[in-house]
Short mmCIF file of C-alpha atoms in Angstrom, two decimals:
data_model
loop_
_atom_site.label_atom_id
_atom_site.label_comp_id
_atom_site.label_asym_id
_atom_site.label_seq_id
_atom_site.Cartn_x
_atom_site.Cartn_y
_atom_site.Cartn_z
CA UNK L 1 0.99 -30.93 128.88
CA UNK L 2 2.56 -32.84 125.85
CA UNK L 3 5.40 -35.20 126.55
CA UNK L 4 8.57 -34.19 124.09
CA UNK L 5 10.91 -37.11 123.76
CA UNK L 6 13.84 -35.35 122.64
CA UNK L 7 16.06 -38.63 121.93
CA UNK L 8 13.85 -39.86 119.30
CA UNK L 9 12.87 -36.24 117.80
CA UNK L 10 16.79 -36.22 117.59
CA UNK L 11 17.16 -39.27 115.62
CA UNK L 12 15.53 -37.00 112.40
CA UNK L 13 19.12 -34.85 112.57
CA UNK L 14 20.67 -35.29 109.31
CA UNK L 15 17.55 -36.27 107.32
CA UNK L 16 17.81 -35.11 103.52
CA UNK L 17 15.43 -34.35 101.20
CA UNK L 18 15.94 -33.20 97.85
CA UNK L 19 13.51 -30.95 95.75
CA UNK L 20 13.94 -30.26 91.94
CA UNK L 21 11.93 -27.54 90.48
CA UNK L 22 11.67 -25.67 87.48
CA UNK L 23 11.69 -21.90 87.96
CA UNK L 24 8.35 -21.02 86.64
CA UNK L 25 7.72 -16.85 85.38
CA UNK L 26 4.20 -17.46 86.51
CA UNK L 27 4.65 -17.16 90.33
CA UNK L 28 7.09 -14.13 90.38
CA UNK L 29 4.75 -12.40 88.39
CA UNK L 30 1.89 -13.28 90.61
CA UNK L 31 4.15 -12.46 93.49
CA UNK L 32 5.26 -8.98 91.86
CA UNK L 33 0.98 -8.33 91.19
CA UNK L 34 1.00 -8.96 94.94
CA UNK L 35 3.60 -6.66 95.99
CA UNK L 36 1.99 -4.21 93.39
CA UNK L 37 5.15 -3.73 91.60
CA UNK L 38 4.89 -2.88 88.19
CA UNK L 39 7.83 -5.35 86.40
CA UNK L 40 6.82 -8.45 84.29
CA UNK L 41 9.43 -11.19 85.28
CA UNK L 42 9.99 -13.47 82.61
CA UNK L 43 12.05 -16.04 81.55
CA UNK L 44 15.77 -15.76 82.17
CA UNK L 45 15.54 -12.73 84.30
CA UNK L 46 17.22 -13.06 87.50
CA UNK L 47 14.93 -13.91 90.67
CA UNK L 48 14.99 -11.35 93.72
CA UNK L 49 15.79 -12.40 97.22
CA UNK L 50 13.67 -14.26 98.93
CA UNK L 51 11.42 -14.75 96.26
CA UNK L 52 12.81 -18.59 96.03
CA UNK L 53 10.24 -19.12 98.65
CA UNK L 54 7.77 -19.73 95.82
CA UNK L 55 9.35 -22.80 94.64
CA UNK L 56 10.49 -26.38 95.97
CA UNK L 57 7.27 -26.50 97.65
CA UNK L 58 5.89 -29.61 99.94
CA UNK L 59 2.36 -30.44 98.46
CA UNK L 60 0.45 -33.06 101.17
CA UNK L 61 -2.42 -34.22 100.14
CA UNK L 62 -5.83 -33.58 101.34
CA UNK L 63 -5.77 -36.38 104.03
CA UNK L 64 -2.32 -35.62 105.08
CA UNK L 65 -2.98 -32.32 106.41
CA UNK L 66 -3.70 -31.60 110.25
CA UNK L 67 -6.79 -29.79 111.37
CA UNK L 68 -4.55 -26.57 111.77
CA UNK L 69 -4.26 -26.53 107.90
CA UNK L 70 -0.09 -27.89 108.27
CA UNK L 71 1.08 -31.24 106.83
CA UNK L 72 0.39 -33.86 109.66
CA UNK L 73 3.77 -34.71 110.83
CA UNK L 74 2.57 -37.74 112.13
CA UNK L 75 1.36 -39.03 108.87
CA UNK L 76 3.50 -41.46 106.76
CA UNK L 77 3.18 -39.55 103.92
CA UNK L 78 5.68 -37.09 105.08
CA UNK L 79 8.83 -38.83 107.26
CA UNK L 80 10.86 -35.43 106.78
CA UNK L 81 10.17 -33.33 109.97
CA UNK L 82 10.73 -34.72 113.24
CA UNK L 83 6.42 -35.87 114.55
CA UNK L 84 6.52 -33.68 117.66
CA UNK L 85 3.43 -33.87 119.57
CA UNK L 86 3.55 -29.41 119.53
CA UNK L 87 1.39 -28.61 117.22
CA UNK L 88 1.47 -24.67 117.20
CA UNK L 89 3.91 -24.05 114.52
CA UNK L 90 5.95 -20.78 113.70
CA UNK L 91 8.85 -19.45 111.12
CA UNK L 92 11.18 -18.34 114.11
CA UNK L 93 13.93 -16.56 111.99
CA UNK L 94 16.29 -17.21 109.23
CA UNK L 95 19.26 -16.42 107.27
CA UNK L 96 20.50 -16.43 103.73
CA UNK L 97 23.77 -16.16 101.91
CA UNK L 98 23.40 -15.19 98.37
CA UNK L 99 26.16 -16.37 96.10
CA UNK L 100 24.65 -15.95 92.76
CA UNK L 101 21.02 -15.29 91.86
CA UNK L 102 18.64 -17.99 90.27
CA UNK L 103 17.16 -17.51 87.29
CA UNK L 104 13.69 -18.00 86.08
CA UNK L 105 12.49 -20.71 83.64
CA UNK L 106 15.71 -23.09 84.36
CA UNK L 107 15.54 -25.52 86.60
CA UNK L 108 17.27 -25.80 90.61
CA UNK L 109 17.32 -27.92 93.16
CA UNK L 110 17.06 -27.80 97.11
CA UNK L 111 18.40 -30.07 99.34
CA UNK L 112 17.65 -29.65 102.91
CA UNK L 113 18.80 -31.30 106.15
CA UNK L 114 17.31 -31.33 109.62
CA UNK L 115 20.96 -30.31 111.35
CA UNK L 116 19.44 -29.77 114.96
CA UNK L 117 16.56 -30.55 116.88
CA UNK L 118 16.26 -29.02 120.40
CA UNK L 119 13.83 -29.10 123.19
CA UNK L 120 13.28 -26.06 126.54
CA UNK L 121 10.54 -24.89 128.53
CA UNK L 122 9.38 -21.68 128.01
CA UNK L 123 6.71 -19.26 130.13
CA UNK L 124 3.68 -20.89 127.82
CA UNK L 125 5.36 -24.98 128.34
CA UNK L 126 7.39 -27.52 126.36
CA UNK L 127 8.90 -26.06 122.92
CA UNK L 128 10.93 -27.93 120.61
CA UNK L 129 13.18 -26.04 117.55
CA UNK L 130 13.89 -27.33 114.79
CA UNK L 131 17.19 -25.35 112.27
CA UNK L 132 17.18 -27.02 109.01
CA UNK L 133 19.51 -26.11 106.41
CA UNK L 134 19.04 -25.55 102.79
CA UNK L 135 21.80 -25.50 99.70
CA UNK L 136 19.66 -24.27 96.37
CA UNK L 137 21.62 -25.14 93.49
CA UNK L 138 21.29 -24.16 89.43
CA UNK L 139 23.31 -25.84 86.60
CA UNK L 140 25.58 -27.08 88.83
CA UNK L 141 26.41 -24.12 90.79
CA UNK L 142 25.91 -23.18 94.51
CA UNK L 143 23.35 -19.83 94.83
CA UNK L 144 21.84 -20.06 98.22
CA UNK L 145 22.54 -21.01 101.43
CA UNK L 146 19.94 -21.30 103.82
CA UNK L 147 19.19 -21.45 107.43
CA UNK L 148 15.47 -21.76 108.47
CA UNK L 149 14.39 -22.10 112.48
CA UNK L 150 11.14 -23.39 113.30
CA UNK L 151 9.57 -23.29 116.43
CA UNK L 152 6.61 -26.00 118.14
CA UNK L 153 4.39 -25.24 120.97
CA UNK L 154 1.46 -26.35 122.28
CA UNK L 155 -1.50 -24.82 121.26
CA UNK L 156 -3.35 -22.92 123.92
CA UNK L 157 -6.29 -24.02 126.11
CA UNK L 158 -7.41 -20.30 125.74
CA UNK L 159 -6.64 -16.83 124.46
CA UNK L 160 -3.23 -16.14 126.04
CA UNK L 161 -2.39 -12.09 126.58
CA UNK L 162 -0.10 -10.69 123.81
CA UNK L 163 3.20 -8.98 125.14
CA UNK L 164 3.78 -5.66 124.02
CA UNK L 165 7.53 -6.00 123.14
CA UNK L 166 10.03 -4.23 122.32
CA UNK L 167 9.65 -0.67 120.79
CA UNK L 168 11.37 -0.29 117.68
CA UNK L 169 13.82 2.29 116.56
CA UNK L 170 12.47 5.74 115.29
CA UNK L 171 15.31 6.12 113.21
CA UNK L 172 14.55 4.83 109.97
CA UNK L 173 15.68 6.42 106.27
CA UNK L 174 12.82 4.85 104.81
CA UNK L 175 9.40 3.89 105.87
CA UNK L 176 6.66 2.22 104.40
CA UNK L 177 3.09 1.48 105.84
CA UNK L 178 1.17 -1.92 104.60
CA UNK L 179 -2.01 -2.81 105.23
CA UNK L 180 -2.21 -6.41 105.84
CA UNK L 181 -5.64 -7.37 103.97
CA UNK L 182 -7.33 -10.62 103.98
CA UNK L 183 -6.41 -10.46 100.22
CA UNK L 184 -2.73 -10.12 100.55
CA UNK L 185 -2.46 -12.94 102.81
CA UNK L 186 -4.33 -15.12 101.38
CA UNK L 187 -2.50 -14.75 97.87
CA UNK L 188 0.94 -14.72 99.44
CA UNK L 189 -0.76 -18.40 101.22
CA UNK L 190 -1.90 -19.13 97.46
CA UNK L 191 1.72 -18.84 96.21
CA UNK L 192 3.18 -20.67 98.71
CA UNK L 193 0.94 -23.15 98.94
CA UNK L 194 0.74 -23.04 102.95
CA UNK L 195 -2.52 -23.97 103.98
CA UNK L 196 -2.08 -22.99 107.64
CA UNK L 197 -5.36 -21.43 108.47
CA UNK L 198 -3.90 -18.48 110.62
CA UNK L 199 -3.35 -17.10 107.93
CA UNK L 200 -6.66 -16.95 106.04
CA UNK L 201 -9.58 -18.96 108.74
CA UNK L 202 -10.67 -16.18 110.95
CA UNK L 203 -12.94 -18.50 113.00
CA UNK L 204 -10.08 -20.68 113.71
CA UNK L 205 -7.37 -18.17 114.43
CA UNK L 206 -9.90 -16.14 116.77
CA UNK L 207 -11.66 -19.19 118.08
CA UNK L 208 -8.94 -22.07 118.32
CA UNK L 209 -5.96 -20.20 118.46
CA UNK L 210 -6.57 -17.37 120.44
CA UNK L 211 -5.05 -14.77 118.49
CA UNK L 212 -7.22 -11.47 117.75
CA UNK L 213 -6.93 -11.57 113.81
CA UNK L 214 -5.51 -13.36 111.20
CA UNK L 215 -1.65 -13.58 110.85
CA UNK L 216 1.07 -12.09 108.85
CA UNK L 217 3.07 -15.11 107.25
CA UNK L 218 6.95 -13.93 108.64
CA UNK L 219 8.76 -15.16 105.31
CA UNK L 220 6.04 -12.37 103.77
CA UNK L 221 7.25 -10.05 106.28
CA UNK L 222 10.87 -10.64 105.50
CA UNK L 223 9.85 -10.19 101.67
CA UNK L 224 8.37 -6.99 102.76
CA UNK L 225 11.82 -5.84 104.06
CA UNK L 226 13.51 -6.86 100.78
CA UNK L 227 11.03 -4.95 98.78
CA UNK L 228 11.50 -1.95 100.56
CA UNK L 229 15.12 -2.81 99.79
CA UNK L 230 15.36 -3.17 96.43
CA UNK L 231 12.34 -0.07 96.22
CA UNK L 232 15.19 2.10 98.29
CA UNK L 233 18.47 1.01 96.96
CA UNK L 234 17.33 -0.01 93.29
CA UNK L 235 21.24 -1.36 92.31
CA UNK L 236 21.82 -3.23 95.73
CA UNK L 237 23.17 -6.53 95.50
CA UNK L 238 22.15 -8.82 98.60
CA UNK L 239 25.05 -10.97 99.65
CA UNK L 240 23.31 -11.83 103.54
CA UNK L 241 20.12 -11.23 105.02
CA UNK L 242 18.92 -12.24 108.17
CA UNK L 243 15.69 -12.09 109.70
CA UNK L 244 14.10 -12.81 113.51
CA UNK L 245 10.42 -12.89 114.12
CA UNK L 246 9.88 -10.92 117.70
CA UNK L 247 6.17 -10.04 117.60
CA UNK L 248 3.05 -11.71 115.33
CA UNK L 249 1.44 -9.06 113.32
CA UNK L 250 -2.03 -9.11 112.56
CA UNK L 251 -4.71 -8.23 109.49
CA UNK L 252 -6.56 -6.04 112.68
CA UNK L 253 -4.42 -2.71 111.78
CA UNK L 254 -1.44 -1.60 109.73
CA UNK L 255 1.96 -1.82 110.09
CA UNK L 256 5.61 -0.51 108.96
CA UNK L 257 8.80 -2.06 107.44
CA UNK L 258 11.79 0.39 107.61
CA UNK L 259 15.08 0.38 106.68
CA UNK L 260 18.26 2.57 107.57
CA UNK L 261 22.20 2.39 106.68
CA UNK L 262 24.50 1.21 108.99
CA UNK L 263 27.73 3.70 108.93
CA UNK L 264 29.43 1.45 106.51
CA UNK L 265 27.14 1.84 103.67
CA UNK L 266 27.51 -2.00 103.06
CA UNK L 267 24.91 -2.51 106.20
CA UNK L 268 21.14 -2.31 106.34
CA UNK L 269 19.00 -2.38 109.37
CA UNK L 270 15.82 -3.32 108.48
CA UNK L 271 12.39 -4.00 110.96
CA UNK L 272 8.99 -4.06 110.85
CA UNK L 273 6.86 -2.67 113.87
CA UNK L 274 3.61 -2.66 114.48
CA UNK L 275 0.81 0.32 114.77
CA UNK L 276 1.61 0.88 118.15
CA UNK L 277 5.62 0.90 117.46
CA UNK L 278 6.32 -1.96 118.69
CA UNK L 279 8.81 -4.14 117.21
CA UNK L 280 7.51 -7.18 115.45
CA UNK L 281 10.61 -8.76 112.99
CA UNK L 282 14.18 -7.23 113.21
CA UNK L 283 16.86 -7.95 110.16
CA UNK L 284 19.96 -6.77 108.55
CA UNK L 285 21.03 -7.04 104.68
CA UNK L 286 24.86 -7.05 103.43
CA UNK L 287 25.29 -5.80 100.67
CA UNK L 288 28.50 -6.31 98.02
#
């Protein structure tokens, strides 16, 4: 079992680092092909939630990448993230607040911060979380504020038994099945330049990892849910939207993301579950 020393992963709180970007058409449009929308985004149109995920992206090199496909956090090329020795890395949850939308072909910035770094023990050994926060900024001006929680664990001597979770709520106003293709994940890899090979190496997911297909990135899931958003409530405006991952879905079968109103009409519960109803990411959307 891997040691954690939480003292000096906790000397990386308050690390900064600050990404400038220009807002490029060309991966919204790729990312719209993806989604097989039919819209053209161009320059100076207004970018849709969680599409931002495209840009400010970390770009190791070759030789700074660990055999799972992630940036080695133990190489000196990247002094960002905290090196804990977990090397089994997931998107946990997260949570943005939308004050004004960026807009494509200008340029932003990100700066992020490492504001906590925790360690437990869980039923499968040491983990260690990790909440950054990120401020995304354009001409000046505040747009997003975001809160992203990662999650380490060891990786697994062998295939560990899946729990079946939660079941999900029946009660959705809208419903849309996606079939999670080797095609779709690797382009939604491709535009997000992730290189994690759960998400596109069968023989390693199956064979190193233990898992019984490839994976369904969770920021794609949580773009699925704002898809079937905007697809549902064309005019919404998204002022919050928060996100927790509660069950891996995998290329094997198909899957759902719903969406109902809360009472208030300001409120949307959003999931996703998977073919077997169980649920596998749970949400909710404010709207203005």
């Amino acid at each position: 079992m891997s040691e954690v020393d939480l003292d000096f992963l906790r000397t990386w709180v308050g690390r900064e680092r600050i990404l400038t970007d220009i807002l490029s058409p060309f991966p919204a449009r790729a990312l719209a092909a993806t989604l097989d929308r039919t819209e053209v985004p161009v320059a100076g149109d207004a970018l849709p939630p969680g599409w931002h995920w495209l840009y400010f992206l970390h770009t190791p090199r070759a030789s700074d990448t660990g055999p799972d496909g992630h940036p080695n956090l133990n190489s000196a090329a990247d002094t960002f993230l905290p090196p804990t020795p977990l090397r089994r890395r997931m998107w946990a949850a997260g949570t943005l607040e939308i004050e004004r939308p960026l807009y494509l072909g200008r340029e932003a910035t990100r700066r992020s911060e490492i504001r906590d770094v925790q360690a437990k023990v869980g039923r499968s050994g040491p983990l260690v979380f990790i909440t950054l926060d990120h401020e995304l900024r354009q001409d000046g001006m505040l747009c997003i504020r975001e809160e992203q929680n990662l999650v380490f664990r060891e990786m697994p001597d062998d295939a560990a038994p899946l729990s079946s979770g939660e079941r999900a709520s029946q009660n959705a106003d809208w419903s849309v099945a996606v079939v999670p293709d080797p095609v779709l994940l690797f382009r939604y890899s491709a535009l997000t330049f992730n290189g994690h090979r759960i998400h596109y190496d069968r023989r390693y997911v199956t064979e190193v990892e233990g898992y019984p297909g490839l994976i369904v990135h969770g920021p794609l899931i949580a773009t699925l849910l704002l898809d079937l958003l905007r697809r549902s409530v064309p005019d919404a405006k998204v002022l919050r939207f928060a996100f927790r991952a509660v069950k891996p879905l995998f290329d094997i079968a198909p899957f759902q993301v719903c969406g109902r109103r809360i009472d208030d009409g300001k409120t949307i519960r959003l999931w996703a579950q998977d073919a077997d109803g169980a649920l596998a990411m749970d949400a909710t959307a404010t709207l203005a």
